[in-house]
Amino acid sequence: MEISLTNSNGVTVRLAIDVMNVYVLGYYTPHPNCSGSYFFKDPVAERAKKYVFNSSHPKTTLQFDGSYRGLENNGASRKSQILGLPALSKLVQALYEYKCPNSNYNNTHVARAFMVAIQAISEAARFQKIADAVPNDRKPTREALKLENNWSKLSKAVLNADPTTKEFKSNLTLVDANDKDVNVSNANSPYVKGNLHLLLKPKDRQAPSQLLHSRHDQNYATI
């Protein structure tokens, strides 16, 4: 699936998203002087080149994958990066002008743009609590980060919950809005019901970040 992002200056780029797990694969810039598409450095994104942005040339592989670890290794700090649509609007310009003649945007700018896009789009699609924070420009809370890091585990707990009582086979520790640890043991928990919109099912788990970074698997947004 392709979606468009347009900033306040009218600049637009298109993102490629895996509809099975909302992971980010790459993006396309229609810049008149340097149009082209860029894909994360991993097997799934490489395969996606055959199916998205078909009229785009060249199709270039970035120097990093799309996991949170991969982005952080290129200068994008998840904890300190401002999250929200206003921040994303500013960062769209970096994606638009990347690799253009005389452009000052580099890998770090692209990594930062994706760090925000992944959370503002993919994570927001998964969790209502994160979606509620997207209109604001602020750093992600520990509550949000804990949800992001546990999407896979939370999905598994819900899928394997008792069909009658909705009880999980084992508790899952998250963080509440007051920065306190909270045990989630039932699919009727407010951290599930009304919050968790998408489940990562077993057949959808083979995303690049899972193959490359098992501790950060659920964070690879093919956007």
PDB file of C-alpha atoms in Angstrom:
ATOM      1  CA  MET A   1       0.000   0.000   0.000  1.00  0.00           C
ATOM      2  CA  GLU A   2       1.172   3.530  -0.737  1.00  0.00           C
ATOM      3  CA  ILE A   3       0.169   6.592   1.275  1.00  0.00           C
ATOM      4  CA  SER A   4       1.018  10.241   0.734  1.00  0.00           C
ATOM      5  CA  LEU A   5       2.451  12.662   3.264  1.00  0.00           C
ATOM      6  CA  THR A   6       2.144  16.379   2.536  1.00  0.00           C
ATOM      7  CA  ASN A   7       3.693  19.036   4.753  1.00  0.00           C
ATOM      8  CA  SER A   8       2.549  22.591   5.404  1.00  0.00           C
ATOM      9  CA  ASN A   9       4.568  23.828   2.397  1.00  0.00           C
ATOM     10  CA  GLY A  10       2.724  21.514   0.024  1.00  0.00           C
ATOM     11  CA  VAL A  11       5.672  19.129  -0.368  1.00  0.00           C
ATOM     12  CA  THR A  12       4.558  15.511  -0.811  1.00  0.00           C
ATOM     13  CA  VAL A  13       6.313  12.157  -0.514  1.00  0.00           C
ATOM     14  CA  ARG A  14       4.782   8.691  -0.718  1.00  0.00           C
ATOM     15  CA  LEU A  15       5.402   5.915   1.782  1.00  0.00           C
ATOM     16  CA  ALA A  16       5.202   2.170   1.143  1.00  0.00           C
ATOM     17  CA  ILE A  17       3.385   0.212   3.862  1.00  0.00           C
ATOM     18  CA  ASP A  18       2.971  -3.516   4.298  1.00  0.00           C
ATOM     19  CA  VAL A  19      -0.786  -3.943   4.767  1.00  0.00           C
ATOM     20  CA  MET A  20      -0.287  -7.191   6.704  1.00  0.00           C
ATOM     21  CA  ASN A  21       1.586  -5.629   9.618  1.00  0.00           C
ATOM     22  CA  VAL A  22       1.841  -1.853   8.914  1.00  0.00           C
ATOM     23  CA  TYR A  23       5.622  -2.047   8.764  1.00  0.00           C
ATOM     24  CA  VAL A  24       7.481   0.626   6.787  1.00  0.00           C
ATOM     25  CA  LEU A  25       9.349  -0.397   3.637  1.00  0.00           C
ATOM     26  CA  GLY A  26      10.530   2.845   2.090  1.00  0.00           C
ATOM     27  CA  TYR A  27       9.398   5.979   0.290  1.00  0.00           C
ATOM     28  CA  TYR A  28       9.246   7.847  -3.022  1.00  0.00           C
ATOM     29  CA  THR A  29      10.141  11.478  -3.657  1.00  0.00           C
ATOM     30  CA  PRO A  30       8.742  13.217  -6.761  1.00  0.00           C
ATOM     31  CA  HIS A  31      11.322  16.029  -6.577  1.00  0.00           C
ATOM     32  CA  PRO A  32      11.764  17.353 -10.146  1.00  0.00           C
ATOM     33  CA  ASN A  33      15.569  17.316  -9.873  1.00  0.00           C
ATOM     34  CA  CYS A  34      16.112  14.058  -7.998  1.00  0.00           C
ATOM     35  CA  SER A  35      13.016  11.875  -8.056  1.00  0.00           C
ATOM     36  CA  GLY A  36      13.394   8.269  -6.974  1.00  0.00           C
ATOM     37  CA  SER A  37      12.485   5.740  -4.326  1.00  0.00           C
ATOM     38  CA  TYR A  38      14.425   4.533  -1.305  1.00  0.00           C
ATOM     39  CA  PHE A  39      14.002   1.257   0.546  1.00  0.00           C
ATOM     40  CA  PHE A  40      15.288  -0.009   3.863  1.00  0.00           C
ATOM     41  CA  LYS A  41      18.210  -2.408   3.857  1.00  0.00           C
ATOM     42  CA  ASP A  42      16.499  -5.712   4.554  1.00  0.00           C
ATOM     43  CA  PRO A  43      15.076  -8.683   2.595  1.00  0.00           C
ATOM     44  CA  VAL A  44      11.391  -7.735   2.810  1.00  0.00           C
ATOM     45  CA  ALA A  45      11.971  -4.174   1.625  1.00  0.00           C
ATOM     46  CA  GLU A  46      14.148  -5.481  -1.196  1.00  0.00           C
ATOM     47  CA  ARG A  47      11.319  -7.726  -2.378  1.00  0.00           C
ATOM     48  CA  ALA A  48       8.885  -4.826  -2.143  1.00  0.00           C
ATOM     49  CA  LYS A  49      10.832  -2.995  -4.848  1.00  0.00           C
ATOM     50  CA  LYS A  50       9.083  -5.237  -7.371  1.00  0.00           C
ATOM     51  CA  TYR A  51       5.591  -4.167  -6.309  1.00  0.00           C
ATOM     52  CA  VAL A  52       5.604  -0.511  -5.229  1.00  0.00           C
ATOM     53  CA  PHE A  53       6.612   2.719  -6.921  1.00  0.00           C
ATOM     54  CA  ASN A  54       6.770   0.862 -10.247  1.00  0.00           C
ATOM     55  CA  SER A  55       7.275   4.031 -12.287  1.00  0.00           C
ATOM     56  CA  SER A  56      10.079   5.225 -10.013  1.00  0.00           C
ATOM     57  CA  HIS A  57      13.701   5.163 -11.133  1.00  0.00           C
ATOM     58  CA  PRO A  58      16.178   4.727  -9.638  1.00  0.00           C
ATOM     59  CA  LYS A  59      15.222   2.451  -6.755  1.00  0.00           C
ATOM     60  CA  THR A  60      17.896   2.823  -4.096  1.00  0.00           C
ATOM     61  CA  THR A  61      18.613   0.826  -0.947  1.00  0.00           C
ATOM     62  CA  LEU A  62      19.288   2.923   2.154  1.00  0.00           C
ATOM     63  CA  GLN A  63      22.331   2.176   4.304  1.00  0.00           C
ATOM     64  CA  PHE A  64      20.196   1.038   7.244  1.00  0.00           C
ATOM     65  CA  ASP A  65      17.134  -1.070   8.004  1.00  0.00           C
ATOM     66  CA  GLY A  66      13.894   0.274   9.420  1.00  0.00           C
ATOM     67  CA  SER A  67      14.048  -1.142  12.928  1.00  0.00           C
ATOM     68  CA  TYR A  68      14.210   1.316  15.799  1.00  0.00           C
ATOM     69  CA  ARG A  69      17.734   0.108  16.470  1.00  0.00           C
ATOM     70  CA  GLY A  70      18.711   0.691  12.855  1.00  0.00           C
ATOM     71  CA  LEU A  71      17.295   4.213  12.947  1.00  0.00           C
ATOM     72  CA  GLU A  72      18.935   5.010  16.282  1.00  0.00           C
ATOM     73  CA  ASN A  73      22.299   3.812  14.971  1.00  0.00           C
ATOM     74  CA  ASN A  74      21.960   6.519  12.339  1.00  0.00           C
ATOM     75  CA  GLY A  75      21.338   9.353  14.762  1.00  0.00           C
ATOM     76  CA  ALA A  76      17.591   9.171  15.415  1.00  0.00           C
ATOM     77  CA  SER A  77      16.915   8.942  19.154  1.00  0.00           C
ATOM     78  CA  ARG A  78      13.488   7.481  19.842  1.00  0.00           C
ATOM     79  CA  LYS A  79      13.282   8.791  23.409  1.00  0.00           C
ATOM     80  CA  SER A  80      14.250  12.382  22.588  1.00  0.00           C
ATOM     81  CA  GLN A  81      12.737  12.735  19.113  1.00  0.00           C
ATOM     82  CA  ILE A  82       9.637  14.925  19.120  1.00  0.00           C
ATOM     83  CA  LEU A  83       6.627  12.836  18.086  1.00  0.00           C
ATOM     84  CA  GLY A  84       3.607  14.178  16.255  1.00  0.00           C
ATOM     85  CA  LEU A  85       2.197  15.441  12.987  1.00  0.00           C
ATOM     86  CA  PRO A  86       3.736  18.940  13.301  1.00  0.00           C
ATOM     87  CA  ALA A  87       7.179  17.369  13.731  1.00  0.00           C
ATOM     88  CA  LEU A  88       6.538  14.997  10.839  1.00  0.00           C
ATOM     89  CA  SER A  89       5.510  17.900   8.618  1.00  0.00           C
ATOM     90  CA  LYS A  90       8.933  19.486   9.140  1.00  0.00           C
ATOM     91  CA  LEU A  91      10.767  16.235   8.455  1.00  0.00           C
ATOM     92  CA  VAL A  92       8.967  15.486   5.178  1.00  0.00           C
ATOM     93  CA  GLN A  93      11.277  18.032   3.555  1.00  0.00           C
ATOM     94  CA  ALA A  94      14.281  15.842   4.383  1.00  0.00           C
ATOM     95  CA  LEU A  95      12.736  12.875   2.580  1.00  0.00           C
ATOM     96  CA  TYR A  96      11.776  15.062  -0.360  1.00  0.00           C
ATOM     97  CA  GLU A  97      15.268  16.533  -0.901  1.00  0.00           C
ATOM     98  CA  TYR A  98      17.457  13.601   0.167  1.00  0.00           C
ATOM     99  CA  LYS A  99      20.288  12.992  -2.353  1.00  0.00           C
ATOM    100  CA  CYS A 100      19.288  16.035  -4.405  1.00  0.00           C
ATOM    101  CA  PRO A 101      22.050  18.282  -5.795  1.00  0.00           C
ATOM    102  CA  ASN A 102      23.200  20.769  -3.131  1.00  0.00           C
ATOM    103  CA  SER A 103      20.927  19.159  -0.533  1.00  0.00           C
ATOM    104  CA  ASN A 104      22.061  19.397   3.085  1.00  0.00           C
ATOM    105  CA  TYR A 105      19.966  16.400   4.154  1.00  0.00           C
ATOM    106  CA  ASN A 106      21.796  13.179   5.010  1.00  0.00           C
ATOM    107  CA  ASN A 107      21.118   9.709   6.439  1.00  0.00           C
ATOM    108  CA  THR A 108      20.538  11.109   9.923  1.00  0.00           C
ATOM    109  CA  HIS A 109      17.775  13.418   8.683  1.00  0.00           C
ATOM    110  CA  VAL A 110      16.116  10.518   6.863  1.00  0.00           C
ATOM    111  CA  ALA A 111      16.386   8.268   9.936  1.00  0.00           C
ATOM    112  CA  ARG A 112      14.823  10.982  12.108  1.00  0.00           C
ATOM    113  CA  ALA A 113      11.999  11.454   9.625  1.00  0.00           C
ATOM    114  CA  PHE A 114      11.210   7.748   9.686  1.00  0.00           C
ATOM    115  CA  MET A 115      11.499   7.606  13.471  1.00  0.00           C
ATOM    116  CA  VAL A 116       8.629  10.086  13.667  1.00  0.00           C
ATOM    117  CA  ALA A 117       6.655   8.655  10.737  1.00  0.00           C
ATOM    118  CA  ILE A 118       6.749   5.125  12.123  1.00  0.00           C
ATOM    119  CA  GLN A 119       5.328   6.234  15.451  1.00  0.00           C
ATOM    120  CA  ALA A 120       2.892   8.818  14.093  1.00  0.00           C
ATOM    121  CA  ILE A 121       1.453   6.438  11.491  1.00  0.00           C
ATOM    122  CA  SER A 122       2.175   2.766  12.178  1.00  0.00           C
ATOM    123  CA  GLU A 123       2.211   2.817  15.971  1.00  0.00           C
ATOM    124  CA  ALA A 124      -0.807   5.125  15.994  1.00  0.00           C
ATOM    125  CA  ALA A 125      -2.661   2.611  13.819  1.00  0.00           C
ATOM    126  CA  ARG A 126      -1.894  -0.095  16.369  1.00  0.00           C
ATOM    127  CA  PHE A 127      -2.599   1.807  19.586  1.00  0.00           C
ATOM    128  CA  GLN A 128      -5.256   4.412  20.389  1.00  0.00           C
ATOM    129  CA  LYS A 129      -3.139   5.802  23.228  1.00  0.00           C
ATOM    130  CA  ILE A 130      -0.414   6.660  20.719  1.00  0.00           C
ATOM    131  CA  ALA A 131      -2.920   7.965  18.153  1.00  0.00           C
ATOM    132  CA  ASP A 132      -4.246  10.379  20.779  1.00  0.00           C
ATOM    133  CA  ALA A 133      -0.751  11.855  21.177  1.00  0.00           C
ATOM    134  CA  VAL A 134      -0.056  12.336  17.461  1.00  0.00           C
ATOM    135  CA  PRO A 135      -1.625  15.837  17.113  1.00  0.00           C
ATOM    136  CA  ASN A 136       0.778  17.096  19.786  1.00  0.00           C
ATOM    137  CA  ASP A 137       4.475  17.845  19.406  1.00  0.00           C
ATOM    138  CA  ARG A 138       6.091  16.089  22.353  1.00  0.00           C
ATOM    139  CA  LYS A 139       8.484  13.301  23.174  1.00  0.00           C
ATOM    140  CA  PRO A 140       6.979   9.811  23.479  1.00  0.00           C
ATOM    141  CA  THR A 141       6.095   8.816  27.032  1.00  0.00           C
ATOM    142  CA  ARG A 142       7.322   5.645  28.713  1.00  0.00           C
ATOM    143  CA  GLU A 143       3.744   4.398  28.412  1.00  0.00           C
ATOM    144  CA  ALA A 144       3.901   4.778  24.624  1.00  0.00           C
ATOM    145  CA  LEU A 145       7.391   3.298  24.315  1.00  0.00           C
ATOM    146  CA  LYS A 146       6.390   0.278  26.371  1.00  0.00           C
ATOM    147  CA  LEU A 147       3.388  -0.330  24.134  1.00  0.00           C
ATOM    148  CA  GLU A 148       5.544  -0.049  21.020  1.00  0.00           C
ATOM    149  CA  ASN A 149       8.080  -2.526  22.387  1.00  0.00           C
ATOM    150  CA  ASN A 150       5.404  -5.023  23.380  1.00  0.00           C
ATOM    151  CA  TRP A 151       3.087  -5.082  20.368  1.00  0.00           C
ATOM    152  CA  SER A 152       4.207  -8.599  19.486  1.00  0.00           C
ATOM    153  CA  LYS A 153       3.840  -9.930  23.046  1.00  0.00           C
ATOM    154  CA  LEU A 154       0.515  -8.180  23.597  1.00  0.00           C
ATOM    155  CA  SER A 155      -0.840  -9.524  20.314  1.00  0.00           C
ATOM    156  CA  LYS A 156       0.230 -13.042  21.237  1.00  0.00           C
ATOM    157  CA  ALA A 157      -1.369 -12.732  24.683  1.00  0.00           C
ATOM    158  CA  VAL A 158      -4.690 -11.624  23.181  1.00  0.00           C
ATOM    159  CA  LEU A 159      -4.680 -14.329  20.508  1.00  0.00           C
ATOM    160  CA  ASN A 160      -3.969 -17.024  23.104  1.00  0.00           C
ATOM    161  CA  ALA A 161      -6.307 -15.683  25.803  1.00  0.00           C
ATOM    162  CA  ASP A 162      -9.036 -17.887  27.275  1.00  0.00           C
ATOM    163  CA  PRO A 163     -12.017 -17.542  24.893  1.00  0.00           C
ATOM    164  CA  THR A 164     -14.480 -17.307  27.787  1.00  0.00           C
ATOM    165  CA  THR A 165     -12.734 -15.359  30.541  1.00  0.00           C
ATOM    166  CA  LYS A 166     -10.311 -13.476  28.255  1.00  0.00           C
ATOM    167  CA  GLU A 167      -7.557 -14.182  30.783  1.00  0.00           C
ATOM    168  CA  PHE A 168      -3.992 -14.241  29.479  1.00  0.00           C
ATOM    169  CA  LYS A 169      -1.821 -17.293  30.005  1.00  0.00           C
ATOM    170  CA  SER A 170       0.719 -15.019  31.679  1.00  0.00           C
ATOM    171  CA  ASN A 171       0.715 -11.392  32.772  1.00  0.00           C
ATOM    172  CA  LEU A 172       2.353  -8.673  30.716  1.00  0.00           C
ATOM    173  CA  THR A 173       3.987  -5.663  32.384  1.00  0.00           C
ATOM    174  CA  LEU A 174       3.341  -2.278  30.774  1.00  0.00           C
ATOM    175  CA  VAL A 175       3.578   1.316  32.038  1.00  0.00           C
ATOM    176  CA  ASP A 176       0.603   3.544  32.850  1.00  0.00           C
ATOM    177  CA  ALA A 177       0.092   7.269  32.247  1.00  0.00           C
ATOM    178  CA  ASN A 178       1.603   8.011  35.674  1.00  0.00           C
ATOM    179  CA  ASP A 179       4.832   6.215  34.750  1.00  0.00           C
ATOM    180  CA  LYS A 180       4.021   3.278  37.026  1.00  0.00           C
ATOM    181  CA  ASP A 181       4.330  -0.384  36.109  1.00  0.00           C
ATOM    182  CA  VAL A 182       0.981  -2.048  35.471  1.00  0.00           C
ATOM    183  CA  ASN A 183       0.228  -5.744  35.023  1.00  0.00           C
ATOM    184  CA  VAL A 184      -2.081  -6.602  32.137  1.00  0.00           C
ATOM    185  CA  SER A 185      -3.713 -10.006  32.511  1.00  0.00           C
ATOM    186  CA  ASN A 186      -6.974  -9.843  30.563  1.00  0.00           C
ATOM    187  CA  ALA A 187      -8.124  -8.876  27.070  1.00  0.00           C
ATOM    188  CA  ASN A 188     -10.706  -6.588  28.693  1.00  0.00           C
ATOM    189  CA  SER A 189      -7.930  -4.417  30.121  1.00  0.00           C
ATOM    190  CA  PRO A 190      -8.027  -0.767  28.962  1.00  0.00           C
ATOM    191  CA  TYR A 191      -4.589  -1.426  27.476  1.00  0.00           C
ATOM    192  CA  VAL A 192      -6.267  -3.878  25.115  1.00  0.00           C
ATOM    193  CA  LYS A 193      -9.956  -3.034  24.772  1.00  0.00           C
ATOM    194  CA  GLY A 194     -10.322   0.350  23.101  1.00  0.00           C
ATOM    195  CA  ASN A 195      -6.561   0.703  22.716  1.00  0.00           C
ATOM    196  CA  LEU A 196      -5.143  -2.196  20.712  1.00  0.00           C
ATOM    197  CA  HIS A 197      -6.521  -1.872  17.175  1.00  0.00           C
ATOM    198  CA  LEU A 198      -4.234  -4.228  15.246  1.00  0.00           C
ATOM    199  CA  LEU A 199      -2.842  -7.627  16.173  1.00  0.00           C
ATOM    200  CA  LEU A 200       0.423  -9.041  14.907  1.00  0.00           C
ATOM    201  CA  LYS A 201      -0.597 -12.545  13.882  1.00  0.00           C
ATOM    202  CA  PRO A 202       1.907 -15.414  13.538  1.00  0.00           C
ATOM    203  CA  LYS A 203       1.702 -15.501   9.748  1.00  0.00           C
ATOM    204  CA  ASP A 204       2.461 -11.764   9.596  1.00  0.00           C
ATOM    205  CA  ARG A 205       5.543 -11.876  11.802  1.00  0.00           C
ATOM    206  CA  GLN A 206       8.297 -12.226   9.221  1.00  0.00           C
ATOM    207  CA  ALA A 207       9.091  -8.552   8.992  1.00  0.00           C
ATOM    208  CA  PRO A 208      12.642  -7.357   8.363  1.00  0.00           C
ATOM    209  CA  SER A 209      13.254  -6.113  11.863  1.00  0.00           C
ATOM    210  CA  GLN A 210      12.133  -9.422  13.292  1.00  0.00           C
ATOM    211  CA  LEU A 211      14.569 -11.266  11.098  1.00  0.00           C
ATOM    212  CA  LEU A 212      17.418  -8.914  11.930  1.00  0.00           C
ATOM    213  CA  HIS A 213      16.686  -7.631  15.428  1.00  0.00           C
ATOM    214  CA  SER A 214      14.603 -10.016  17.492  1.00  0.00           C
ATOM    215  CA  ARG A 215      14.437  -7.657  20.482  1.00  0.00           C
ATOM    216  CA  HIS A 216      13.105  -4.838  18.330  1.00  0.00           C
ATOM    217  CA  ASP A 217      10.979  -6.852  15.912  1.00  0.00           C
ATOM    218  CA  GLN A 218       7.601  -5.229  16.436  1.00  0.00           C
ATOM    219  CA  ASN A 219       9.039  -1.758  15.878  1.00  0.00           C
ATOM    220  CA  TYR A 220       9.888  -2.111  12.226  1.00  0.00           C
ATOM    221  CA  ALA A 221       7.133  -0.195  10.535  1.00  0.00           C
ATOM    222  CA  THR A 222       6.857  -0.853   6.875  1.00  0.00           C
ATOM    223  CA  ILE A 223       5.495   2.561   6.187  1.00  0.00           C
TER     224      ILE A 223
END
